[in-house]
Coordinates of C-alpha atoms and ligand atoms in Angstrom, one line a residue:
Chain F
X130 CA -4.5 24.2 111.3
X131 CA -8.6 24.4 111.2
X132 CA -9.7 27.3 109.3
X133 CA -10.3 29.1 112.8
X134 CA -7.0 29.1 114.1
X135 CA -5.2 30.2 110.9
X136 CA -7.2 33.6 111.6
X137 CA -6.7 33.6 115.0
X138 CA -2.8 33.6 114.6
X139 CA -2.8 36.3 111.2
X140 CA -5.0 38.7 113.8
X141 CA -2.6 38.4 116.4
X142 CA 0.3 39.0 114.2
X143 CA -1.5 42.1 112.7
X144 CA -2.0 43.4 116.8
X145 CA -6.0 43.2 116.1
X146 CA -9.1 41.5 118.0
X147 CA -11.9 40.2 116.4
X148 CA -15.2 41.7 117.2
X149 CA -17.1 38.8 118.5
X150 CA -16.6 38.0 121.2
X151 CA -13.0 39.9 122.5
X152 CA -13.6 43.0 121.7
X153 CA -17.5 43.0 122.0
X154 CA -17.7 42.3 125.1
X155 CA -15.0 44.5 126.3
X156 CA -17.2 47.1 125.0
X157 CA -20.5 45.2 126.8
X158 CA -19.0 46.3 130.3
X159 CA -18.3 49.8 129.5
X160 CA -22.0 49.7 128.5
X161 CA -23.3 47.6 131.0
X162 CA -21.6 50.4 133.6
X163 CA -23.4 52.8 131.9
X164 CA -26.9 50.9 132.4
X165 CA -26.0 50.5 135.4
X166 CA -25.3 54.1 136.4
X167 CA -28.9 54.3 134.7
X168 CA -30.3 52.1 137.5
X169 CA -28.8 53.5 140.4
X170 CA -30.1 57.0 139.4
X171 CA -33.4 55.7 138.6
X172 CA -33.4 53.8 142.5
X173 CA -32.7 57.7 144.1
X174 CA -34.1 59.9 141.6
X175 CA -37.3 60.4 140.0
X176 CA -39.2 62.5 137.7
X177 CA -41.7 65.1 139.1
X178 CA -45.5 64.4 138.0
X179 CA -47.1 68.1 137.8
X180 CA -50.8 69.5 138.1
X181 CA -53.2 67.8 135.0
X182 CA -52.9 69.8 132.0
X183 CA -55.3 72.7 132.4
X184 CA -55.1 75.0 129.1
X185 CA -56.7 78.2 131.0
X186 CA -53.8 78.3 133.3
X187 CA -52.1 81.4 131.5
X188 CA -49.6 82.6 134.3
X189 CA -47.9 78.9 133.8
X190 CA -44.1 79.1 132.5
X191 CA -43.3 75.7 131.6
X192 CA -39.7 74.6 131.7
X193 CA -38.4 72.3 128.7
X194 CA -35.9 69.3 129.3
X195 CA -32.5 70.8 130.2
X196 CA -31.5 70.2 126.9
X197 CA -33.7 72.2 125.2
X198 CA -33.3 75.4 127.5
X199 CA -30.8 77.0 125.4
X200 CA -33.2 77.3 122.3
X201 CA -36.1 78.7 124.9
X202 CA -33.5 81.0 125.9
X203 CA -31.8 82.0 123.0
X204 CA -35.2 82.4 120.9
X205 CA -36.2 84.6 123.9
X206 CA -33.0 86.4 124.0
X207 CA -32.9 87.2 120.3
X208 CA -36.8 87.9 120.2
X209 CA -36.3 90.8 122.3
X210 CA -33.3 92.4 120.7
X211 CA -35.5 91.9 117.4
X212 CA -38.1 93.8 118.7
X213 CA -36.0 96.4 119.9
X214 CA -34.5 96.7 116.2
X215 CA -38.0 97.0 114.5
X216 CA -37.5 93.3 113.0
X217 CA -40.9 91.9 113.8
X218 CA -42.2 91.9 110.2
X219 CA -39.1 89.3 110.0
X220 CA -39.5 87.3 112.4
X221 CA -39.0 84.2 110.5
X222 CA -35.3 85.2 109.7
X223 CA -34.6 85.0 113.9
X224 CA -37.3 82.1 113.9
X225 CA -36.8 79.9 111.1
X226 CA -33.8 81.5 109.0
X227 CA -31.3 81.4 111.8
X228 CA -31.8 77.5 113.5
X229 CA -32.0 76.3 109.4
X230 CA -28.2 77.6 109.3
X231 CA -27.5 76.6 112.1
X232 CA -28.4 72.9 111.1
X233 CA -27.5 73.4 108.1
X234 CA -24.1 74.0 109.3
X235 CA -23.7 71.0 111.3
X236 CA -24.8 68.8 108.4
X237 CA -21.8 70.5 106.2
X238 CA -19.2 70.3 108.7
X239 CA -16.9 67.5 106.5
X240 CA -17.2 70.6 103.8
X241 CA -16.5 73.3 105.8
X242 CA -13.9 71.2 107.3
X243 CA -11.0 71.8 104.0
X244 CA -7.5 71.3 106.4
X245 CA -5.7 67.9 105.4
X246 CA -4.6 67.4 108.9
X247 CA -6.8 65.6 111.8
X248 CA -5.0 67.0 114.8
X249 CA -7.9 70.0 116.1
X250 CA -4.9 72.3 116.8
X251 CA -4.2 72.3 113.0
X252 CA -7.4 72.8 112.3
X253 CA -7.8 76.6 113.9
X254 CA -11.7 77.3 112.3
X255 CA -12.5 74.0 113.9
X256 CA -11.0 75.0 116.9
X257 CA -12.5 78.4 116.4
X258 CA -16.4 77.0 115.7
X259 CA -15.8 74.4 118.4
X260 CA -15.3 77.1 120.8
X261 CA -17.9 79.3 119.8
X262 CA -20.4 76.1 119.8
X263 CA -19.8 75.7 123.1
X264 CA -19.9 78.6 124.5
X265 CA -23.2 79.2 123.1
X266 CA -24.8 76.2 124.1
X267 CA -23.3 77.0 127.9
X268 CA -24.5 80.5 127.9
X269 CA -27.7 80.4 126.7
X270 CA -28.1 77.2 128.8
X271 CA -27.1 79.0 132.2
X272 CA -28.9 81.9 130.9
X273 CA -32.1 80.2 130.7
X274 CA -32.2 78.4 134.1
X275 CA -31.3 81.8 135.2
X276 CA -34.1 83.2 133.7
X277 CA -36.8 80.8 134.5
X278 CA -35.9 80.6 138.1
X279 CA -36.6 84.2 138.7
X280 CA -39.4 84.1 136.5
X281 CA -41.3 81.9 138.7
X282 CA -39.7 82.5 141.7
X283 CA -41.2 86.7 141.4
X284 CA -44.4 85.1 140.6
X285 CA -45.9 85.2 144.0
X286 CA -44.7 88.9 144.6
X287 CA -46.2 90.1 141.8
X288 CA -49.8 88.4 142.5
X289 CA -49.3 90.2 146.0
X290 CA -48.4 92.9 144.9
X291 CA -51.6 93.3 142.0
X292 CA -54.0 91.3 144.0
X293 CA -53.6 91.5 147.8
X294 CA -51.7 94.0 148.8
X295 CA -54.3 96.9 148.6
X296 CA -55.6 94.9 152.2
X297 CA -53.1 93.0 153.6
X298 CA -49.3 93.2 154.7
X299 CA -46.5 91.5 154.2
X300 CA -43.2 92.0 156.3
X301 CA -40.9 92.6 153.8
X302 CA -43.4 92.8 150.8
X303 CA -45.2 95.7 152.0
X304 CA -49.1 96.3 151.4
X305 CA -51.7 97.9 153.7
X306 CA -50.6 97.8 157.2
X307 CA -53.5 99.6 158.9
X308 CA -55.2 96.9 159.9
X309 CA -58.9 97.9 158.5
X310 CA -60.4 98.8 155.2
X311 CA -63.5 100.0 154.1
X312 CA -65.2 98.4 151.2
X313 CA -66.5 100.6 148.1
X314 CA -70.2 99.3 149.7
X315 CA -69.0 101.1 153.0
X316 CA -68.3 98.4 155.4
X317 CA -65.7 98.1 157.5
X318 CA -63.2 94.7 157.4
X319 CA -59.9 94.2 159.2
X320 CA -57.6 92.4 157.1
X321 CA -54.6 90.6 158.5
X322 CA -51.4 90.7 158.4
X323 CA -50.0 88.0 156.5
X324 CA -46.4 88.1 157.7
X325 CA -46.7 84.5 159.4
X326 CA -49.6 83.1 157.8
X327 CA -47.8 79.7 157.0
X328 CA -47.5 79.1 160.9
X329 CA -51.1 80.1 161.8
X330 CA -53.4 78.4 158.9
X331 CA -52.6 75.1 157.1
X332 CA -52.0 75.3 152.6
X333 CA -55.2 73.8 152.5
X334 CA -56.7 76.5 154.7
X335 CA -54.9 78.8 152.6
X336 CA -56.0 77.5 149.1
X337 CA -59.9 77.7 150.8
X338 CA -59.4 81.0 151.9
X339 CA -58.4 82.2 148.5
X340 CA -60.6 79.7 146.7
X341 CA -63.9 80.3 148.9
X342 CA -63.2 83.9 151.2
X343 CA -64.2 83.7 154.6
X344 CA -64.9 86.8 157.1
X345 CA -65.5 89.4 154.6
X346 CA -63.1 89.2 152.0
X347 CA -64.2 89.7 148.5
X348 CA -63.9 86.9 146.4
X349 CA -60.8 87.5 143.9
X350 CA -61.5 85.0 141.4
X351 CA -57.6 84.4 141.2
X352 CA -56.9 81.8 138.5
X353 CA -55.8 78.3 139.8
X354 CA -52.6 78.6 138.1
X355 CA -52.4 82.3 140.8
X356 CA -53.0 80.0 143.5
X357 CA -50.7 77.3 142.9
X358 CA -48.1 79.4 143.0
X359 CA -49.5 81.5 145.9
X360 CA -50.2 78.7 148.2
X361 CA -46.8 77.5 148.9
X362 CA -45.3 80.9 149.2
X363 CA -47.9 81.8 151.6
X364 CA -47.2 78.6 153.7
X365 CA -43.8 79.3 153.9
X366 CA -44.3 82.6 155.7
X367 CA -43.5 81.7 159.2
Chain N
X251 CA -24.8 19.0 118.7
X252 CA -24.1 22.9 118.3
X253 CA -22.0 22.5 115.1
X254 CA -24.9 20.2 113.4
X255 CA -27.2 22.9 114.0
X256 CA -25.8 25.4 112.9
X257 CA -25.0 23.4 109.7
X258 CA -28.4 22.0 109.1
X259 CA -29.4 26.3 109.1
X260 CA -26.5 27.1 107.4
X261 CA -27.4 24.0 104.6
X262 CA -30.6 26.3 104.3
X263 CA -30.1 30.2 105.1
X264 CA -26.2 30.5 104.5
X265 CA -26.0 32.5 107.5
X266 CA -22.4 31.9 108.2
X267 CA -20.8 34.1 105.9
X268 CA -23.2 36.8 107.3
X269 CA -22.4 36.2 110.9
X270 CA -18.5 36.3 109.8
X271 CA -19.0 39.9 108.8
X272 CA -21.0 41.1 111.1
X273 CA -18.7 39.1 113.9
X274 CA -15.5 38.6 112.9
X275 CA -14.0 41.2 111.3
X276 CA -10.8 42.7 113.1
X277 CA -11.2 45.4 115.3
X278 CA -7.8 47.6 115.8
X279 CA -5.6 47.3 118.9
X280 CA -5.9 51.3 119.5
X281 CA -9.7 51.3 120.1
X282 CA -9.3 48.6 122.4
X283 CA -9.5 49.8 126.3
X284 CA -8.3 47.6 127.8
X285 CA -4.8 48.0 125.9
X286 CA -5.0 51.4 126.6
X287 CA -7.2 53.1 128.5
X288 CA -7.9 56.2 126.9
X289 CA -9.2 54.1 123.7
X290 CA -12.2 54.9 126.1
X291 CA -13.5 57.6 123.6
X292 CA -14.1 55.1 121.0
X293 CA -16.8 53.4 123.0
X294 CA -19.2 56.4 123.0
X295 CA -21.1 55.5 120.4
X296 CA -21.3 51.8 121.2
X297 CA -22.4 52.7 124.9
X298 CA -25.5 55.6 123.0
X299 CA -26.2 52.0 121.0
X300 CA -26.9 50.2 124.2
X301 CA -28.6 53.0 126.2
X302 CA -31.3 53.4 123.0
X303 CA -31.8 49.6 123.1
X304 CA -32.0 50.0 127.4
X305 CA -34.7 52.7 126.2
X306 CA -36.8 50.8 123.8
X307 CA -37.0 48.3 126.2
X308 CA -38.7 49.7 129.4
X309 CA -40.4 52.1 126.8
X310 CA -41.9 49.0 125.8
X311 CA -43.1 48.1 129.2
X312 CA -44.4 51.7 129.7
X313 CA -46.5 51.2 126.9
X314 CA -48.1 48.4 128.5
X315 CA -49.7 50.5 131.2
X316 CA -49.9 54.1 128.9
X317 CA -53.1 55.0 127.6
X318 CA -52.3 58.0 124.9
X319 CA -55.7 60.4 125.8
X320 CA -55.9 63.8 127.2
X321 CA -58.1 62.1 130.4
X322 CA -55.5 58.6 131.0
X323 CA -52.4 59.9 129.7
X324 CA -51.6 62.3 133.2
X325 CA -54.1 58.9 135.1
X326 CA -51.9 56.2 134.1
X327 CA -48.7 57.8 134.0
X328 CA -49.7 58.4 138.1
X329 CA -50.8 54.5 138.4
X330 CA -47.5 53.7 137.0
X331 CA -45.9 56.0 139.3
X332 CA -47.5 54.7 142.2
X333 CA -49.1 51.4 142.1
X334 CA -47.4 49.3 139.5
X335 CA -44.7 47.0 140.9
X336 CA -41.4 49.2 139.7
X337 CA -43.4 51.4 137.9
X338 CA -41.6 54.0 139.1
X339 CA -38.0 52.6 138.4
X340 CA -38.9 52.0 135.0
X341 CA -40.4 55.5 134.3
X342 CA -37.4 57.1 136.0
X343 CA -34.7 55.0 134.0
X344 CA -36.9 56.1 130.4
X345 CA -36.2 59.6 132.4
X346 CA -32.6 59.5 133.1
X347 CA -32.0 56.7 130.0
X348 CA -33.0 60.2 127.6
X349 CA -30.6 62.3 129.4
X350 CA -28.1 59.8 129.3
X351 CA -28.4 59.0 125.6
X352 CA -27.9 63.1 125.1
X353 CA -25.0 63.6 127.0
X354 CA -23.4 59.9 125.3
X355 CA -24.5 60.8 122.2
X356 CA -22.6 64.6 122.5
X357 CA -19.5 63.3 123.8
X358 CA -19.6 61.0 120.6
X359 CA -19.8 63.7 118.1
X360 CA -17.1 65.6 119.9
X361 CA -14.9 62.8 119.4
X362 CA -15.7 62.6 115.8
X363 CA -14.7 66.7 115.6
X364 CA -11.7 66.6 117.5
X365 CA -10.3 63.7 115.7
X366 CA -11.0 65.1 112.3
X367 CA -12.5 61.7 111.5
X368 CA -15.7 62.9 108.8
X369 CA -12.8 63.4 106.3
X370 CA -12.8 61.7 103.2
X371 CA -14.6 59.1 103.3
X372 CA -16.8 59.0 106.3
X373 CA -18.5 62.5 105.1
X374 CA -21.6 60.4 104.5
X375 CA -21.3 59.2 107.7
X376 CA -21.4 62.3 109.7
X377 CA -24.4 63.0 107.6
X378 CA -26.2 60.2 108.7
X379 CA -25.0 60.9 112.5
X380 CA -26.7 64.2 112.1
X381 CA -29.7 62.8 111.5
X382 CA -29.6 60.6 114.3
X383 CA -28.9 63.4 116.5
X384 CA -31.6 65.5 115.5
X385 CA -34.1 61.9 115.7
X386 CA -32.8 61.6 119.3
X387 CA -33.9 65.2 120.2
X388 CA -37.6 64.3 118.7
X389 CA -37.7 61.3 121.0
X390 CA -37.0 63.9 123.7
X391 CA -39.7 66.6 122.8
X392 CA -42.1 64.0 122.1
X393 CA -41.9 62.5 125.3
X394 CA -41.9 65.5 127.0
X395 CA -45.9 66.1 125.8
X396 CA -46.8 62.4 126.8
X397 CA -47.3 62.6 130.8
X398 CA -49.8 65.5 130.3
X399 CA -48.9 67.3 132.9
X400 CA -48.7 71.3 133.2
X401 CA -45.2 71.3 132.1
X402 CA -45.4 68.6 129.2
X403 CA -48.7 70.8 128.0
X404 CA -47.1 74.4 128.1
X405 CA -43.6 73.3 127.0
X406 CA -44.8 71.8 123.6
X407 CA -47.1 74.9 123.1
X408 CA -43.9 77.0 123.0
X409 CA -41.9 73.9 121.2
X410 CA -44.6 73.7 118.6
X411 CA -45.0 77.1 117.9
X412 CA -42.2 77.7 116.5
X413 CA -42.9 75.9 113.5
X414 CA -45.3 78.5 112.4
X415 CA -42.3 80.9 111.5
X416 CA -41.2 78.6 108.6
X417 CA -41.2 80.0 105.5
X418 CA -44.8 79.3 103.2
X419 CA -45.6 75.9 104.7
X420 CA -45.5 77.3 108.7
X421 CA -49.3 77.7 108.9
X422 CA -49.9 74.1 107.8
X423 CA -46.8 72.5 109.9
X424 CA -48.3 73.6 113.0
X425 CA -51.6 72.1 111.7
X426 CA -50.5 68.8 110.7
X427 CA -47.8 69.2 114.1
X428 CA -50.7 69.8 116.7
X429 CA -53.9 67.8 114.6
X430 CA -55.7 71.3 114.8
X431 CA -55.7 74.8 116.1
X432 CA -54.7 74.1 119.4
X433 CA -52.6 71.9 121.6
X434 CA -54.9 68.8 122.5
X435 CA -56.3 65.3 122.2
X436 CA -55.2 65.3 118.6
X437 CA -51.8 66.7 119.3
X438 CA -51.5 63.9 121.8
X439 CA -52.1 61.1 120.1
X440 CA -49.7 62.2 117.5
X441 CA -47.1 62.8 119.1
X442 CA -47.9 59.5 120.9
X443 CA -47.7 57.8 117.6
X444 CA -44.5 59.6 116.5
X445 CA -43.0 58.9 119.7
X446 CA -43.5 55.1 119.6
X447 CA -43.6 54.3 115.9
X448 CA -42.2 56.9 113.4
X449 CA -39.2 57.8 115.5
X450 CA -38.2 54.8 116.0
X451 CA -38.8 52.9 112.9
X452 CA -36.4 55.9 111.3
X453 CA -33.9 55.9 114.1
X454 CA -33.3 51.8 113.3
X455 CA -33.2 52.6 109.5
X456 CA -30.6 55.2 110.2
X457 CA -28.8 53.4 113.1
X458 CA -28.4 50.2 110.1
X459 CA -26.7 52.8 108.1
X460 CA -24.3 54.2 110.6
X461 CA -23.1 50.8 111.5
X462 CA -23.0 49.8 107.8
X463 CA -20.5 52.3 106.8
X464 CA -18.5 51.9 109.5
X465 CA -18.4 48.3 108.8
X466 CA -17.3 49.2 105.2
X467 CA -14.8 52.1 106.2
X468 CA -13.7 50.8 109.5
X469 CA -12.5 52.7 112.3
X470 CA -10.4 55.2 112.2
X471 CA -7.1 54.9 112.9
X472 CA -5.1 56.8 115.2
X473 CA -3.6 60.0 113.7
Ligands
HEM40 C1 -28.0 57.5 117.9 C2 -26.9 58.0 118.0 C3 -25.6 57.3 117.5 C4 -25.2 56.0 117.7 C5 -25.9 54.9 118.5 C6 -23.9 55.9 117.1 C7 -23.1 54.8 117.1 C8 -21.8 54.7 116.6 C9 -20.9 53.6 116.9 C10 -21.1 52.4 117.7 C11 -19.7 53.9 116.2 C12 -18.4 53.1 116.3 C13 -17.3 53.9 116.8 C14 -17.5 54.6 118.1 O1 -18.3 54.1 118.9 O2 -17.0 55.7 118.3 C15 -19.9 55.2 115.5 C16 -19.0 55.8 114.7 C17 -19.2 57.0 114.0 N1 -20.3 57.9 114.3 FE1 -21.9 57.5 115.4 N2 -23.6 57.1 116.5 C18 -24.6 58.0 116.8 C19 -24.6 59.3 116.4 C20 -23.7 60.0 115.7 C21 -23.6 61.4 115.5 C22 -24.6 62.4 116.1 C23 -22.5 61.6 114.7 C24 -22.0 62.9 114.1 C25 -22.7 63.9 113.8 C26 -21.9 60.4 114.4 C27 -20.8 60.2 113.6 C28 -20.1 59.0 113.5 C29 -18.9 58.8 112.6 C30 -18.4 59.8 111.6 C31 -18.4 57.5 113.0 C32 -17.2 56.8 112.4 C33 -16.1 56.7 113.5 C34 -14.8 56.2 113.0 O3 -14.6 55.8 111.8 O4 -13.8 56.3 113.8 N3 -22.6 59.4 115.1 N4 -21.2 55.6 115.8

């Protein structure tokens, strides 16, 4: 018997593979699966190129990666109840002390971790921090997609409401519904209503408008970032 | 023909005794999926292994076309996106290979806690796998800046702002972080850099310690 088979028959007696090439390969096609689930998604789904970087854009709230949006969330979360407790001057406990645990933690988990069983319903603190772990990645997950959506998705009301609304109307939105203002220099201009603005003028006719005012509106100087978001809402008024 | 090759190396390098270990050492029946199917958990880790390898490799094609500068970065990432044959395939599957890796790489730590398995004597182990976890989120927020896009921009303000709350050395984190007072062309090119060349020049050395003590402590076994 070579040298090969002799190992070949004492594996099989002991009920084990070798690595190369049984059980490797074995494990290549759950792999290869997950590549390929990588290529199918990356045939139907793509990632979103946004506007160029501009740094004066300050209405912008960026979004991180989905993975990240619980420590937005939870930094934004705990920021405010700090602020409400008079904790500013210690900010670095919420902002530096808390995540360090919190690493720290995970790093000593074989320590913390004293039970001599490894079955997770003998371990109850295991249990215990398992659950807690995940609850508070899932809440402050949900809690943060929550949160951005209606953060961007009031944007547009609010620019109507500061910047537009003292002339024109929106169904719905409210604002000046007379029809006709006079300026501070004492002319008269008739505003319209904006209700269906998205059917009547096209988003580019929109962006010039508010970019370059035509027929006596005063020019608002609304920063792009304003108009980016007010563009689309605009159009979609129909 | 094969067999005097690999002697006339072997005659040289000794390779074969290496190959052995890395190759043929035994690999238990109960991690084995296709003796039993739920001996699908064990292949988590493997699977991160071959997503990371999937993403080094069309993040090396990427880099063929990215130019790391405030004016190019947001320009050819678009050119790759839209005129470079499968450019867009390949940025999506970096996309969706750093998601994927995430998601692998926390279903493989849960296994690891629910089977109890950094006890004595894979503590070190879960050490290292830490590390690697917290390597793998870098690669994410790095990436994030390197498109140059609104979102990349104002997320990594917010990301790297927090580093001004630690303790003494916050002030000059942010500074060495951001390569001045601001988020900009030296910020990019950083994080360029640590994207593509400190990240993963730690993640290898840390990935060849993983796999080296679970070579010397072997999986596992079942409870
Ligand atoms: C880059 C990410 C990682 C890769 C590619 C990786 C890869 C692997 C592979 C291939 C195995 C063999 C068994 C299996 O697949 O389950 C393994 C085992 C192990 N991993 Fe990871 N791992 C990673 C991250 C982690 C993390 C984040 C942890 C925990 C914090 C961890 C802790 C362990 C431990 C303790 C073992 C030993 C398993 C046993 O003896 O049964 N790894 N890893």
């Amino acid at each position: 018997m070579s040298d090969h088979e002799h190992k070949a028959k004492e594996y099989q007696d002991k009920g084990v593979v070798p690595f190369w090439p049984e059980h490797l390969l074995k494990e290549l096609v759950v792999g290869l699966v997950a590549v390929l689930v990588l290529f199918v998604f990356s045939i139907f789904v793509h990632p979103i190129l946004g506007h160029v970087a501009d740094p004066g854009d300050w209405a912008y709230q960026p979004a991180p990666d989905w993975y990240f949006y619980w420590v937005q969330n939870f930094f934004d979360v705990g920021g405010y109840y700090w602020s409400i407790l008079h904790l500013v001057k210690f900010d670095w406990v919420l902002m530096f002390g808390v995540p360090a645990i919190g690493v720290l933690a995970l790093y000593m988990i074989p320590f913390i971790d004293r039970y001599p069983e490894r079955r997770l319903l003998k371990r109850p603190l295991m249990l215990g921090m398992l659950m807690f772990g995940m609850l508070f990645l899932g809440y402050f997950t949900a809690n943060g997609v929550y949160a951005h959506n209606t953060l961007t998705a009031e944007e547009p009301y609010n620019i109507f409401a500061t910047s537009c609304a003292t002339c024109h109307y929106i169904n719905g939105l409210g604002g000046n519904n007379k029809g006709a203002v006079k300026t501070p220099t004492g002319q008269w201009i008739y505003p319209p209503d904006l209700s269906h603005v998205g059917s009547i003028l096209s988003p580019a006719q929109i962006q010039s408008q508010l970019e370059r005012p035509q027929g006596g509106m005063p020019q608002l100087n609304l920063p792009p970032a304003a108009i980016k978001d007010l563009v689309p809402f605009l159009s979609n008024l129909k | 023909m094969y067999t005097r090759i690999v002697r006339w190396i072997d005659d040289r390098l000794m390779v074969s005794p290496l190959w052995r270990d890395m190759a043929d050492h035994p690999v238990p029946a109960h991690v084995n999926p296709s003796e039993k199917v739920s001996a699908f958990v064990y292949c988590f880790g493997g699977v991160t292994f071959l997503l990371i390898i999937a993403q080094f490799v069309t993040g090396m094609f990427l880099a063929m076309y990215y130019v790391p500068d405030i004016i190019n970065s947001y320009n050819s990432t678009k050119y790759i996106m839209h005129h470079v044959l499968f450019g867009l395939q390949l940025l999506s599957m970096h996309n969706w290979g750093s998601s994927l890796i995430i998601i692998m790489v926390t279903l493989h730590m849960l296994r690891i806690y629910w089977m109890g398995v950094y006890k004595k004597p894979r503590e070190l182990n879960w050490i290292v796998g830490v590390t690697l976890l917290l390597l793998i989120l870098g690669f994410g927020f790095t990436g994030y800046l390197l498109p140059w896009d609104e979102k990349a921009y104002f997320a990594t303000q917010v990301g790297v702002s927090f580093t001004k709350y630690v303790p003494f050395v916050g002030p000059a984190l942010l500074k060495i972080l951001s390569g001045g007072s601001k988020i900009g062309a030296a910020t990019l090119t950083r994080f360029f850099a640590i994207h593509v060349l400190f990240l993963p020049a730690m993640l290898i050395a840390f990935l060849g310690l993983h796999f080296l003590m679970i070579r010397r402590q072997g999986i596992t076994g079942p409870y």
